[in-house]
């Protein structure tokens, strides 16, 4: 857990286990999202101030004394906010990301392919982060919940993406995501097609309804199969297409 690693680096003190830090962060983060959505949009505060509160409260929750945190906090937070979580120390790409983006970009460059974009419940650091990961140039648009003042699954953030891309037919849009509540529900409610990335085995899949039709793909690489761009050298993982109560395997 990076919060723990950075504090330990600067103090050398004995700290609780990483899983304790992770559980504390999740609890603090969830509470903050409920109280102040979209990284502070509802309260007119900056994302930096929003995250500072999350970081400090996480340290407090795991029992780090204030006399240790207070003198070091500006240094700790600056490293976490501007370095670790704005670059490759805090994030890594899925193993199939570059292959999938390369294929989609090649298709786009033929003149018949899709426009590509990112819609993310994230703050204004996202473009810089995607640059650090080497993928920013693949996308025509990058939209964050912080800049829009709303987050997935809100329909309006999907509408903003269509407007910026100059697309006026909702059913021509496809959203790829790995979270059912924000990605699948949000996309289908906005009239988009939804690809739900979920590793096999396909247990505990959400119930299929007429309001939330979606296609399940076993990994990011299998997204290409949906568009007939499959990689013949990729390891095959079963992909399930669900429509109503019917099941079809590709």
JSON list of C-alpha atoms in Angstrom, two decimals:
[
{"chain": "A", "resi": 1, "resn": "UNK", "atom": "CA", "xyz": [0.00, 0.00, 0.00]},
{"chain": "A", "resi": 2, "resn": "UNK", "atom": "CA", "xyz": [1.68, 3.20, -1.19]},
{"chain": "A", "resi": 3, "resn": "UNK", "atom": "CA", "xyz": [0.53, 5.34, 1.73]},
{"chain": "A", "resi": 4, "resn": "UNK", "atom": "CA", "xyz": [2.35, 2.97, 4.05]},
{"chain": "A", "resi": 5, "resn": "UNK", "atom": "CA", "xyz": [5.45, 2.73, 1.86]},
{"chain": "A", "resi": 6, "resn": "UNK", "atom": "CA", "xyz": [5.89, 6.49, 1.57]},
{"chain": "A", "resi": 7, "resn": "UNK", "atom": "CA", "xyz": [5.44, 7.07, 5.31]},
{"chain": "A", "resi": 8, "resn": "UNK", "atom": "CA", "xyz": [7.84, 4.26, 6.15]},
{"chain": "A", "resi": 9, "resn": "UNK", "atom": "CA", "xyz": [10.43, 5.67, 3.74]},
{"chain": "A", "resi": 10, "resn": "UNK", "atom": "CA", "xyz": [10.39, 9.05, 5.45]},
{"chain": "A", "resi": 11, "resn": "UNK", "atom": "CA", "xyz": [10.16, 7.87, 9.08]},
{"chain": "A", "resi": 12, "resn": "UNK", "atom": "CA", "xyz": [11.35, 4.28, 9.34]},
{"chain": "A", "resi": 13, "resn": "UNK", "atom": "CA", "xyz": [8.78, 3.68, 12.07]},
{"chain": "A", "resi": 14, "resn": "UNK", "atom": "CA", "xyz": [6.96, 0.41, 12.52]},
{"chain": "A", "resi": 15, "resn": "UNK", "atom": "CA", "xyz": [3.53, 0.55, 10.88]},
{"chain": "A", "resi": 16, "resn": "UNK", "atom": "CA", "xyz": [0.42, -1.63, 10.67]},
{"chain": "A", "resi": 17, "resn": "UNK", "atom": "CA", "xyz": [0.24, -4.31, 7.97]},
{"chain": "A", "resi": 18, "resn": "UNK", "atom": "CA", "xyz": [-0.49, -3.22, 4.36]},
{"chain": "A", "resi": 19, "resn": "UNK", "atom": "CA", "xyz": [-3.96, -4.82, 4.43]},
{"chain": "A", "resi": 20, "resn": "UNK", "atom": "CA", "xyz": [-4.88, -2.67, 7.43]},
{"chain": "A", "resi": 21, "resn": "UNK", "atom": "CA", "xyz": [-3.87, 0.43, 5.47]},
{"chain": "A", "resi": 22, "resn": "UNK", "atom": "CA", "xyz": [-5.87, -0.76, 2.47]},
{"chain": "A", "resi": 23, "resn": "UNK", "atom": "CA", "xyz": [-9.01, -1.39, 4.51]},
{"chain": "A", "resi": 24, "resn": "UNK", "atom": "CA", "xyz": [-8.67, 2.00, 6.20]},
{"chain": "A", "resi": 25, "resn": "UNK", "atom": "CA", "xyz": [-8.23, 3.75, 2.87]},
{"chain": "A", "resi": 26, "resn": "UNK", "atom": "CA", "xyz": [-11.31, 2.08, 1.37]},
{"chain": "A", "resi": 27, "resn": "UNK", "atom": "CA", "xyz": [-13.45, 3.11, 4.32]},
{"chain": "A", "resi": 28, "resn": "UNK", "atom": "CA", "xyz": [-12.18, 6.69, 4.29]},
{"chain": "A", "resi": 29, "resn": "UNK", "atom": "CA", "xyz": [-12.42, 6.98, 0.50]},
{"chain": "A", "resi": 30, "resn": "UNK", "atom": "CA", "xyz": [-15.98, 5.63, 0.35]},
{"chain": "A", "resi": 31, "resn": "UNK", "atom": "CA", "xyz": [-17.11, 7.98, 3.10]},
{"chain": "A", "resi": 32, "resn": "UNK", "atom": "CA", "xyz": [-15.48, 10.95, 1.37]},
{"chain": "A", "resi": 33, "resn": "UNK", "atom": "CA", "xyz": [-17.12, 10.08, -1.95]},
{"chain": "A", "resi": 34, "resn": "UNK", "atom": "CA", "xyz": [-20.50, 10.00, -0.26]},
{"chain": "A", "resi": 35, "resn": "UNK", "atom": "CA", "xyz": [-19.94, 13.28, 1.57]},
{"chain": "A", "resi": 36, "resn": "UNK", "atom": "CA", "xyz": [-18.26, 15.17, -1.27]},
{"chain": "A", "resi": 37, "resn": "UNK", "atom": "CA", "xyz": [-18.77, 13.53, -4.71]},
{"chain": "A", "resi": 38, "resn": "UNK", "atom": "CA", "xyz": [-16.64, 14.10, -7.79]},
{"chain": "A", "resi": 39, "resn": "UNK", "atom": "CA", "xyz": [-13.51, 14.92, -5.81]},
{"chain": "A", "resi": 40, "resn": "UNK", "atom": "CA", "xyz": [-14.97, 18.03, -4.25]},
{"chain": "A", "resi": 41, "resn": "UNK", "atom": "CA", "xyz": [-17.14, 19.44, -7.04]},
{"chain": "A", "resi": 42, "resn": "UNK", "atom": "CA", "xyz": [-20.17, 19.63, -4.76]},
{"chain": "A", "resi": 43, "resn": "UNK", "atom": "CA", "xyz": [-18.19, 21.63, -2.20]},
{"chain": "A", "resi": 44, "resn": "UNK", "atom": "CA", "xyz": [-16.18, 23.77, -4.64]},
{"chain": "A", "resi": 45, "resn": "UNK", "atom": "CA", "xyz": [-12.87, 22.44, -3.36]},
{"chain": "A", "resi": 46, "resn": "UNK", "atom": "CA", "xyz": [-9.89, 21.32, -5.39]},
{"chain": "A", "resi": 47, "resn": "UNK", "atom": "CA", "xyz": [-9.14, 17.68, -6.01]},
{"chain": "A", "resi": 48, "resn": "UNK", "atom": "CA", "xyz": [-5.82, 18.23, -4.27]},
{"chain": "A", "resi": 49, "resn": "UNK", "atom": "CA", "xyz": [-7.54, 19.39, -1.08]},
{"chain": "A", "resi": 50, "resn": "UNK", "atom": "CA", "xyz": [-10.05, 16.53, -1.38]},
{"chain": "A", "resi": 51, "resn": "UNK", "atom": "CA", "xyz": [-7.28, 13.94, -1.58]},
{"chain": "A", "resi": 52, "resn": "UNK", "atom": "CA", "xyz": [-5.29, 15.60, 1.20]},
{"chain": "A", "resi": 53, "resn": "UNK", "atom": "CA", "xyz": [-8.22, 14.94, 3.51]},
{"chain": "A", "resi": 54, "resn": "UNK", "atom": "CA", "xyz": [-8.39, 11.30, 2.40]},
{"chain": "A", "resi": 55, "resn": "UNK", "atom": "CA", "xyz": [-4.68, 10.73, 2.92]},
{"chain": "A", "resi": 56, "resn": "UNK", "atom": "CA", "xyz": [-4.58, 12.39, 6.34]},
{"chain": "A", "resi": 57, "resn": "UNK", "atom": "CA", "xyz": [-7.72, 10.56, 7.54]},
{"chain": "A", "resi": 58, "resn": "UNK", "atom": "CA", "xyz": [-6.29, 7.24, 6.37]},
{"chain": "A", "resi": 59, "resn": "UNK", "atom": "CA", "xyz": [-3.13, 7.77, 8.40]},
{"chain": "A", "resi": 60, "resn": "UNK", "atom": "CA", "xyz": [-5.20, 8.78, 11.42]},
{"chain": "A", "resi": 61, "resn": "UNK", "atom": "CA", "xyz": [-7.49, 5.76, 11.05]},
{"chain": "A", "resi": 62, "resn": "UNK", "atom": "CA", "xyz": [-4.62, 3.27, 11.20]},
{"chain": "A", "resi": 63, "resn": "UNK", "atom": "CA", "xyz": [-3.35, 4.96, 14.34]},
{"chain": "A", "resi": 64, "resn": "UNK", "atom": "CA", "xyz": [-0.40, 7.06, 13.18]},
{"chain": "A", "resi": 65, "resn": "UNK", "atom": "CA", "xyz": [0.01, 9.85, 15.79]},
{"chain": "A", "resi": 66, "resn": "UNK", "atom": "CA", "xyz": [-0.56, 13.43, 14.68]},
{"chain": "A", "resi": 67, "resn": "UNK", "atom": "CA", "xyz": [2.83, 14.51, 16.04]},
{"chain": "A", "resi": 68, "resn": "UNK", "atom": "CA", "xyz": [4.40, 12.26, 13.42]},
{"chain": "A", "resi": 69, "resn": "UNK", "atom": "CA", "xyz": [2.01, 13.10, 10.56]},
{"chain": "A", "resi": 70, "resn": "UNK", "atom": "CA", "xyz": [1.72, 16.86, 10.93]},
{"chain": "A", "resi": 71, "resn": "UNK", "atom": "CA", "xyz": [5.37, 17.88, 10.37]},
{"chain": "A", "resi": 72, "resn": "UNK", "atom": "CA", "xyz": [5.76, 15.48, 7.46]},
{"chain": "A", "resi": 73, "resn": "UNK", "atom": "CA", "xyz": [2.37, 15.75, 5.83]},
{"chain": "A", "resi": 74, "resn": "UNK", "atom": "CA", "xyz": [3.21, 18.33, 3.13]},
{"chain": "A", "resi": 75, "resn": "UNK", "atom": "CA", "xyz": [6.14, 16.18, 2.02]},
{"chain": "A", "resi": 76, "resn": "UNK", "atom": "CA", "xyz": [4.19, 12.90, 2.19]},
{"chain": "A", "resi": 77, "resn": "UNK", "atom": "CA", "xyz": [1.18, 14.25, 0.36]},
{"chain": "A", "resi": 78, "resn": "UNK", "atom": "CA", "xyz": [3.20, 15.96, -2.36]},
{"chain": "A", "resi": 79, "resn": "UNK", "atom": "CA", "xyz": [4.98, 12.71, -3.15]},
{"chain": "A", "resi": 80, "resn": "UNK", "atom": "CA", "xyz": [1.76, 10.68, -3.18]},
{"chain": "A", "resi": 81, "resn": "UNK", "atom": "CA", "xyz": [-0.36, 13.15, -5.13]},
{"chain": "A", "resi": 82, "resn": "UNK", "atom": "CA", "xyz": [2.12, 14.54, -7.64]},
{"chain": "A", "resi": 83, "resn": "UNK", "atom": "CA", "xyz": [4.44, 11.58, -8.12]},
{"chain": "A", "resi": 84, "resn": "UNK", "atom": "CA", "xyz": [3.18, 8.15, -7.05]},
{"chain": "A", "resi": 85, "resn": "UNK", "atom": "CA", "xyz": [-0.42, 8.47, -8.25]},
{"chain": "A", "resi": 86, "resn": "UNK", "atom": "CA", "xyz": [0.32, 10.59, -11.28]},
{"chain": "A", "resi": 87, "resn": "UNK", "atom": "CA", "xyz": [2.73, 8.11, -12.78]},
{"chain": "A", "resi": 88, "resn": "UNK", "atom": "CA", "xyz": [3.86, 4.54, -13.13]},
{"chain": "A", "resi": 89, "resn": "UNK", "atom": "CA", "xyz": [4.71, 4.03, -9.45]},
{"chain": "A", "resi": 90, "resn": "UNK", "atom": "CA", "xyz": [1.05, 3.94, -8.54]},
{"chain": "A", "resi": 91, "resn": "UNK", "atom": "CA", "xyz": [-0.50, 2.55, -11.72]},
{"chain": "A", "resi": 92, "resn": "UNK", "atom": "CA", "xyz": [0.23, -0.08, -14.35]},
{"chain": "A", "resi": 93, "resn": "UNK", "atom": "CA", "xyz": [-1.41, -1.09, -17.61]},
{"chain": "A", "resi": 94, "resn": "UNK", "atom": "CA", "xyz": [-3.33, -4.27, -18.16]},
{"chain": "A", "resi": 95, "resn": "UNK", "atom": "CA", "xyz": [-1.18, -6.78, -20.06]},
{"chain": "A", "resi": 96, "resn": "UNK", "atom": "CA", "xyz": [-3.41, -6.48, -23.15]},
{"chain": "A", "resi": 97, "resn": "UNK", "atom": "CA", "xyz": [-3.80, -2.70, -23.17]},
{"chain": "A", "resi": 98, "resn": "UNK", "atom": "CA", "xyz": [-1.18, -1.78, -25.76]},
{"chain": "A", "resi": 99, "resn": "UNK", "atom": "CA", "xyz": [-2.15, -4.59, -28.11]},
{"chain": "A", "resi": 100, "resn": "UNK", "atom": "CA", "xyz": [-5.82, -3.63, -27.98]},
{"chain": "A", "resi": 101, "resn": "UNK", "atom": "CA", "xyz": [-5.15, 0.08, -28.44]},
{"chain": "A", "resi": 102, "resn": "UNK", "atom": "CA", "xyz": [-2.76, -0.58, -31.33]},
{"chain": "A", "resi": 103, "resn": "UNK", "atom": "CA", "xyz": [-5.40, -2.68, -33.11]},
{"chain": "A", "resi": 104, "resn": "UNK", "atom": "CA", "xyz": [-8.13, -0.10, -32.55]},
{"chain": "A", "resi": 105, "resn": "UNK", "atom": "CA", "xyz": [-5.87, 2.72, -33.71]},
{"chain": "A", "resi": 106, "resn": "UNK", "atom": "CA", "xyz": [-4.92, 0.81, -36.86]},
{"chain": "A", "resi": 107, "resn": "UNK", "atom": "CA", "xyz": [-8.62, 0.33, -37.57]},
{"chain": "A", "resi": 108, "resn": "UNK", "atom": "CA", "xyz": [-9.28, 4.02, -36.95]},
{"chain": "A", "resi": 109, "resn": "UNK", "atom": "CA", "xyz": [-6.55, 5.04, -39.36]},
{"chain": "A", "resi": 110, "resn": "UNK", "atom": "CA", "xyz": [-8.21, 3.11, -42.21]},
{"chain": "A", "resi": 111, "resn": "UNK", "atom": "CA", "xyz": [-10.98, 5.70, -42.06]},
{"chain": "A", "resi": 112, "resn": "UNK", "atom": "CA", "xyz": [-13.66, 3.20, -41.05]},
{"chain": "A", "resi": 113, "resn": "UNK", "atom": "CA", "xyz": [-12.70, 2.70, -37.41]},
{"chain": "A", "resi": 114, "resn": "UNK", "atom": "CA", "xyz": [-14.04, 4.21, -34.20]},
{"chain": "A", "resi": 115, "resn": "UNK", "atom": "CA", "xyz": [-13.27, 7.40, -32.37]},
{"chain": "A", "resi": 116, "resn": "UNK", "atom": "CA", "xyz": [-11.60, 6.52, -29.07]},
{"chain": "A", "resi": 117, "resn": "UNK", "atom": "CA", "xyz": [-12.07, 8.13, -25.70]},
{"chain": "A", "resi": 118, "resn": "UNK", "atom": "CA", "xyz": [-11.82, 7.77, -21.95]},
{"chain": "A", "resi": 119, "resn": "UNK", "atom": "CA", "xyz": [-14.63, 8.48, -19.49]},
{"chain": "A", "resi": 120, "resn": "UNK", "atom": "CA", "xyz": [-13.33, 8.15, -15.96]},
{"chain": "A", "resi": 121, "resn": "UNK", "atom": "CA", "xyz": [-14.41, 8.84, -12.40]},
{"chain": "A", "resi": 122, "resn": "UNK", "atom": "CA", "xyz": [-11.09, 10.55, -11.76]},
{"chain": "A", "resi": 123, "resn": "UNK", "atom": "CA", "xyz": [-9.65, 14.01, -11.24]},
{"chain": "A", "resi": 124, "resn": "UNK", "atom": "CA", "xyz": [-7.77, 16.43, -13.48]},
{"chain": "A", "resi": 125, "resn": "UNK", "atom": "CA", "xyz": [-4.51, 14.49, -13.23]},
{"chain": "A", "resi": 126, "resn": "UNK", "atom": "CA", "xyz": [-5.81, 11.85, -15.62]},
{"chain": "A", "resi": 127, "resn": "UNK", "atom": "CA", "xyz": [-4.35, 13.27, -18.88]},
{"chain": "A", "resi": 128, "resn": "UNK", "atom": "CA", "xyz": [-0.92, 13.53, -17.25]},
{"chain": "A", "resi": 129, "resn": "UNK", "atom": "CA", "xyz": [-1.26, 10.00, -15.88]},
{"chain": "A", "resi": 130, "resn": "UNK", "atom": "CA", "xyz": [-2.20, 8.57, -19.27]},
{"chain": "A", "resi": 131, "resn": "UNK", "atom": "CA", "xyz": [0.79, 10.36, -20.78]},
{"chain": "A", "resi": 132, "resn": "UNK", "atom": "CA", "xyz": [3.06, 8.79, -18.17]},
{"chain": "A", "resi": 133, "resn": "UNK", "atom": "CA", "xyz": [1.60, 5.38, -19.04]},
{"chain": "A", "resi": 134, "resn": "UNK", "atom": "CA", "xyz": [2.24, 6.05, -22.73]},
{"chain": "A", "resi": 135, "resn": "UNK", "atom": "CA", "xyz": [-1.35, 5.85, -23.95]},
{"chain": "A", "resi": 136, "resn": "UNK", "atom": "CA", "xyz": [-2.73, 9.42, -23.98]},
{"chain": "A", "resi": 137, "resn": "UNK", "atom": "CA", "xyz": [-2.17, 9.86, -27.72]},
{"chain": "A", "resi": 138, "resn": "UNK", "atom": "CA", "xyz": [-4.48, 6.95, -28.55]},
{"chain": "A", "resi": 139, "resn": "UNK", "atom": "CA", "xyz": [-7.54, 8.88, -27.43]},
{"chain": "A", "resi": 140, "resn": "UNK", "atom": "CA", "xyz": [-9.54, 11.59, -29.15]},
{"chain": "A", "resi": 141, "resn": "UNK", "atom": "CA", "xyz": [-11.08, 12.74, -25.86]},
{"chain": "A", "resi": 142, "resn": "UNK", "atom": "CA", "xyz": [-10.32, 12.27, -22.15]},
{"chain": "A", "resi": 143, "resn": "UNK", "atom": "CA", "xyz": [-13.19, 13.14, -19.82]},
{"chain": "A", "resi": 144, "resn": "UNK", "atom": "CA", "xyz": [-13.07, 13.11, -16.02]},
{"chain": "A", "resi": 145, "resn": "UNK", "atom": "CA", "xyz": [-15.85, 13.32, -13.47]},
{"chain": "A", "resi": 146, "resn": "UNK", "atom": "CA", "xyz": [-14.04, 16.22, -11.79]},
{"chain": "A", "resi": 147, "resn": "UNK", "atom": "CA", "xyz": [-14.19, 18.44, -14.86]},
{"chain": "A", "resi": 148, "resn": "UNK", "atom": "CA", "xyz": [-17.81, 17.52, -15.61]},
{"chain": "A", "resi": 149, "resn": "UNK", "atom": "CA", "xyz": [-19.09, 17.77, -12.07]},
{"chain": "A", "resi": 150, "resn": "UNK", "atom": "CA", "xyz": [-20.76, 14.40, -12.42]},
{"chain": "A", "resi": 151, "resn": "UNK", "atom": "CA", "xyz": [-19.63, 10.80, -12.50]},
{"chain": "A", "resi": 152, "resn": "UNK", "atom": "CA", "xyz": [-20.57, 7.46, -13.97]},
{"chain": "A", "resi": 153, "resn": "UNK", "atom": "CA", "xyz": [-23.23, 6.06, -13.95]},
{"chain": "A", "resi": 154, "resn": "UNK", "atom": "CA", "xyz": [-24.76, 9.52, -14.52]},
{"chain": "A", "resi": 155, "resn": "UNK", "atom": "CA", "xyz": [-26.14, 9.67, -18.06]},
{"chain": "A", "resi": 156, "resn": "UNK", "atom": "CA", "xyz": [-24.92, 13.22, -18.67]},
{"chain": "A", "resi": 157, "resn": "UNK", "atom": "CA", "xyz": [-21.23, 12.29, -18.61]},
{"chain": "A", "resi": 158, "resn": "UNK", "atom": "CA", "xyz": [-21.86, 9.83, -21.45]},
{"chain": "A", "resi": 159, "resn": "UNK", "atom": "CA", "xyz": [-23.80, 12.50, -23.33]},
{"chain": "A", "resi": 160, "resn": "UNK", "atom": "CA", "xyz": [-20.87, 14.90, -22.97]},
{"chain": "A", "resi": 161, "resn": "UNK", "atom": "CA", "xyz": [-18.58, 12.29, -24.53]},
{"chain": "A", "resi": 162, "resn": "UNK", "atom": "CA", "xyz": [-20.88, 11.90, -27.54]},
{"chain": "A", "resi": 163, "resn": "UNK", "atom": "CA", "xyz": [-21.09, 15.65, -28.01]},
{"chain": "A", "resi": 164, "resn": "UNK", "atom": "CA", "xyz": [-17.34, 16.10, -27.93]},
{"chain": "A", "resi": 165, "resn": "UNK", "atom": "CA", "xyz": [-16.87, 13.29, -30.43]},
{"chain": "A", "resi": 166, "resn": "UNK", "atom": "CA", "xyz": [-19.59, 14.61, -32.73]},
{"chain": "A", "resi": 167, "resn": "UNK", "atom": "CA", "xyz": [-21.60, 11.38, -32.50]},
{"chain": "A", "resi": 168, "resn": "UNK", "atom": "CA", "xyz": [-25.39, 11.71, -32.57]},
{"chain": "A", "resi": 169, "resn": "UNK", "atom": "CA", "xyz": [-26.54, 8.10, -32.64]},
{"chain": "A", "resi": 170, "resn": "UNK", "atom": "CA", "xyz": [-26.34, 6.65, -29.14]},
{"chain": "A", "resi": 171, "resn": "UNK", "atom": "CA", "xyz": [-26.53, 3.05, -30.31]},
{"chain": "A", "resi": 172, "resn": "UNK", "atom": "CA", "xyz": [-23.34, 3.58, -32.33]},
{"chain": "A", "resi": 173, "resn": "UNK", "atom": "CA", "xyz": [-21.37, 4.06, -29.09]},
{"chain": "A", "resi": 174, "resn": "UNK", "atom": "CA", "xyz": [-19.69, 1.22, -27.20]},
{"chain": "A", "resi": 175, "resn": "UNK", "atom": "CA", "xyz": [-18.40, 1.48, -23.63]},
{"chain": "A", "resi": 176, "resn": "UNK", "atom": "CA", "xyz": [-15.82, -0.96, -22.27]},
{"chain": "A", "resi": 177, "resn": "UNK", "atom": "CA", "xyz": [-15.60, -1.28, -18.49]},
{"chain": "A", "resi": 178, "resn": "UNK", "atom": "CA", "xyz": [-15.07, -3.68, -15.61]},
{"chain": "A", "resi": 179, "resn": "UNK", "atom": "CA", "xyz": [-17.56, -2.30, -13.09]},
{"chain": "A", "resi": 180, "resn": "UNK", "atom": "CA", "xyz": [-21.18, -3.33, -13.47]},
{"chain": "A", "resi": 181, "resn": "UNK", "atom": "CA", "xyz": [-22.76, -0.53, -11.44]},
{"chain": "A", "resi": 182, "resn": "UNK", "atom": "CA", "xyz": [-20.87, 2.39, -12.94]},
{"chain": "A", "resi": 183, "resn": "UNK", "atom": "CA", "xyz": [-19.91, 1.12, -16.39]},
{"chain": "A", "resi": 184, "resn": "UNK", "atom": "CA", "xyz": [-22.62, -1.28, -17.55]},
{"chain": "A", "resi": 185, "resn": "UNK", "atom": "CA", "xyz": [-25.58, 0.41, -15.89]},
{"chain": "A", "resi": 186, "resn": "UNK", "atom": "CA", "xyz": [-24.33, 3.86, -16.83]},
{"chain": "A", "resi": 187, "resn": "UNK", "atom": "CA", "xyz": [-23.66, 3.03, -20.47]},
{"chain": "A", "resi": 188, "resn": "UNK", "atom": "CA", "xyz": [-26.91, 1.16, -21.08]},
{"chain": "A", "resi": 189, "resn": "UNK", "atom": "CA", "xyz": [-28.97, 3.86, -19.36]},
{"chain": "A", "resi": 190, "resn": "UNK", "atom": "CA", "xyz": [-27.35, 6.36, -21.72]},
{"chain": "A", "resi": 191, "resn": "UNK", "atom": "CA", "xyz": [-28.31, 4.25, -24.74]},
{"chain": "A", "resi": 192, "resn": "UNK", "atom": "CA", "xyz": [-24.82, 2.90, -25.39]},
{"chain": "A", "resi": 193, "resn": "UNK", "atom": "CA", "xyz": [-23.72, -0.68, -26.00]},
{"chain": "A", "resi": 194, "resn": "UNK", "atom": "CA", "xyz": [-21.89, -2.08, -22.99]},
{"chain": "A", "resi": 195, "resn": "UNK", "atom": "CA", "xyz": [-18.95, -4.50, -22.93]},
{"chain": "A", "resi": 196, "resn": "UNK", "atom": "CA", "xyz": [-18.41, -5.90, -19.44]},
{"chain": "A", "resi": 197, "resn": "UNK", "atom": "CA", "xyz": [-14.84, -7.12, -18.87]},
{"chain": "A", "resi": 198, "resn": "UNK", "atom": "CA", "xyz": [-15.01, -9.94, -16.32]},
{"chain": "A", "resi": 199, "resn": "UNK", "atom": "CA", "xyz": [-12.60, -12.82, -15.92]},
{"chain": "A", "resi": 200, "resn": "UNK", "atom": "CA", "xyz": [-13.98, -16.38, -16.05]},
{"chain": "A", "resi": 201, "resn": "UNK", "atom": "CA", "xyz": [-15.49, -18.33, -14.45]},
{"chain": "A", "resi": 202, "resn": "UNK", "atom": "CA", "xyz": [-18.68, -16.45, -15.13]},
{"chain": "A", "resi": 203, "resn": "UNK", "atom": "CA", "xyz": [-20.28, -16.87, -11.74]},
{"chain": "A", "resi": 204, "resn": "UNK", "atom": "CA", "xyz": [-22.46, -14.33, -9.97]},
{"chain": "A", "resi": 205, "resn": "UNK", "atom": "CA", "xyz": [-23.11, -12.39, -13.14]},
{"chain": "A", "resi": 206, "resn": "UNK", "atom": "CA", "xyz": [-25.73, -9.65, -12.67]},
{"chain": "A", "resi": 207, "resn": "UNK", "atom": "CA", "xyz": [-29.17, -10.50, -13.94]},
{"chain": "A", "resi": 208, "resn": "UNK", "atom": "CA", "xyz": [-29.73, -9.65, -17.58]},
{"chain": "A", "resi": 209, "resn": "UNK", "atom": "CA", "xyz": [-32.65, -7.27, -18.13]},
{"chain": "A", "resi": 210, "resn": "UNK", "atom": "CA", "xyz": [-34.11, -5.41, -21.07]},
{"chain": "A", "resi": 211, "resn": "UNK", "atom": "CA", "xyz": [-32.83, -2.19, -19.51]},
{"chain": "A", "resi": 212, "resn": "UNK", "atom": "CA", "xyz": [-29.24, -3.40, -19.14]},
{"chain": "A", "resi": 213, "resn": "UNK", "atom": "CA", "xyz": [-28.28, -5.61, -22.08]},
{"chain": "A", "resi": 214, "resn": "UNK", "atom": "CA", "xyz": [-24.55, -6.23, -22.09]},
{"chain": "A", "resi": 215, "resn": "UNK", "atom": "CA", "xyz": [-21.85, -8.41, -23.59]},
{"chain": "A", "resi": 216, "resn": "UNK", "atom": "CA", "xyz": [-19.37, -10.16, -21.30]},
{"chain": "A", "resi": 217, "resn": "UNK", "atom": "CA", "xyz": [-15.77, -10.56, -22.45]},
{"chain": "A", "resi": 218, "resn": "UNK", "atom": "CA", "xyz": [-13.23, -12.64, -20.57]},
{"chain": "A", "resi": 219, "resn": "UNK", "atom": "CA", "xyz": [-10.40, -10.13, -20.71]},
{"chain": "A", "resi": 220, "resn": "UNK", "atom": "CA", "xyz": [-9.50, -6.85, -22.35]},
{"chain": "A", "resi": 221, "resn": "UNK", "atom": "CA", "xyz": [-7.93, -8.61, -25.32]},
{"chain": "A", "resi": 222, "resn": "UNK", "atom": "CA", "xyz": [-11.21, -10.31, -26.19]},
{"chain": "A", "resi": 223, "resn": "UNK", "atom": "CA", "xyz": [-12.81, -6.91, -26.76]},
{"chain": "A", "resi": 224, "resn": "UNK", "atom": "CA", "xyz": [-11.23, -7.12, -30.20]},
{"chain": "A", "resi": 225, "resn": "UNK", "atom": "CA", "xyz": [-13.30, -10.21, -31.01]},
{"chain": "A", "resi": 226, "resn": "UNK", "atom": "CA", "xyz": [-16.46, -8.15, -30.78]},
{"chain": "A", "resi": 227, "resn": "UNK", "atom": "CA", "xyz": [-15.22, -6.03, -33.68]},
{"chain": "A", "resi": 228, "resn": "UNK", "atom": "CA", "xyz": [-13.67, -8.86, -35.70]},
{"chain": "A", "resi": 229, "resn": "UNK", "atom": "CA", "xyz": [-10.13, -7.76, -34.83]},
{"chain": "A", "resi": 230, "resn": "UNK", "atom": "CA", "xyz": [-9.09, -10.78, -32.79]},
{"chain": "A", "resi": 231, "resn": "UNK", "atom": "CA", "xyz": [-5.41, -11.60, -32.35]},
{"chain": "A", "resi": 232, "resn": "UNK", "atom": "CA", "xyz": [-4.81, -15.17, -33.66]},
{"chain": "A", "resi": 233, "resn": "UNK", "atom": "CA", "xyz": [-1.91, -15.63, -31.25]},
{"chain": "A", "resi": 234, "resn": "UNK", "atom": "CA", "xyz": [-3.84, -14.72, -28.12]},
{"chain": "A", "resi": 235, "resn": "UNK", "atom": "CA", "xyz": [-4.72, -17.40, -25.59]},
{"chain": "A", "resi": 236, "resn": "UNK", "atom": "CA", "xyz": [-8.40, -18.18, -26.01]},
{"chain": "A", "resi": 237, "resn": "UNK", "atom": "CA", "xyz": [-10.74, -17.39, -23.12]},
{"chain": "A", "resi": 238, "resn": "UNK", "atom": "CA", "xyz": [-14.42, -18.12, -23.62]},
{"chain": "A", "resi": 239, "resn": "UNK", "atom": "CA", "xyz": [-16.48, -15.04, -24.37]},
{"chain": "A", "resi": 240, "resn": "UNK", "atom": "CA", "xyz": [-20.18, -15.04, -23.59]},
{"chain": "A", "resi": 241, "resn": "UNK", "atom": "CA", "xyz": [-22.69, -12.92, -25.43]},
{"chain": "A", "resi": 242, "resn": "UNK", "atom": "CA", "xyz": [-25.89, -12.53, -23.47]},
{"chain": "A", "resi": 243, "resn": "UNK", "atom": "CA", "xyz": [-29.12, -11.26, -24.96]},
{"chain": "A", "resi": 244, "resn": "UNK", "atom": "CA", "xyz": [-32.27, -11.74, -22.92]},
{"chain": "A", "resi": 245, "resn": "UNK", "atom": "CA", "xyz": [-32.19, -15.30, -21.62]},
{"chain": "A", "resi": 246, "resn": "UNK", "atom": "CA", "xyz": [-30.19, -16.65, -24.54]},
{"chain": "A", "resi": 247, "resn": "UNK", "atom": "CA", "xyz": [-26.53, -17.62, -24.26]},
{"chain": "A", "resi": 248, "resn": "UNK", "atom": "CA", "xyz": [-24.26, -17.75, -27.28]},
{"chain": "A", "resi": 249, "resn": "UNK", "atom": "CA", "xyz": [-20.55, -18.52, -27.29]},
{"chain": "A", "resi": 250, "resn": "UNK", "atom": "CA", "xyz": [-18.13, -17.00, -29.79]}
]
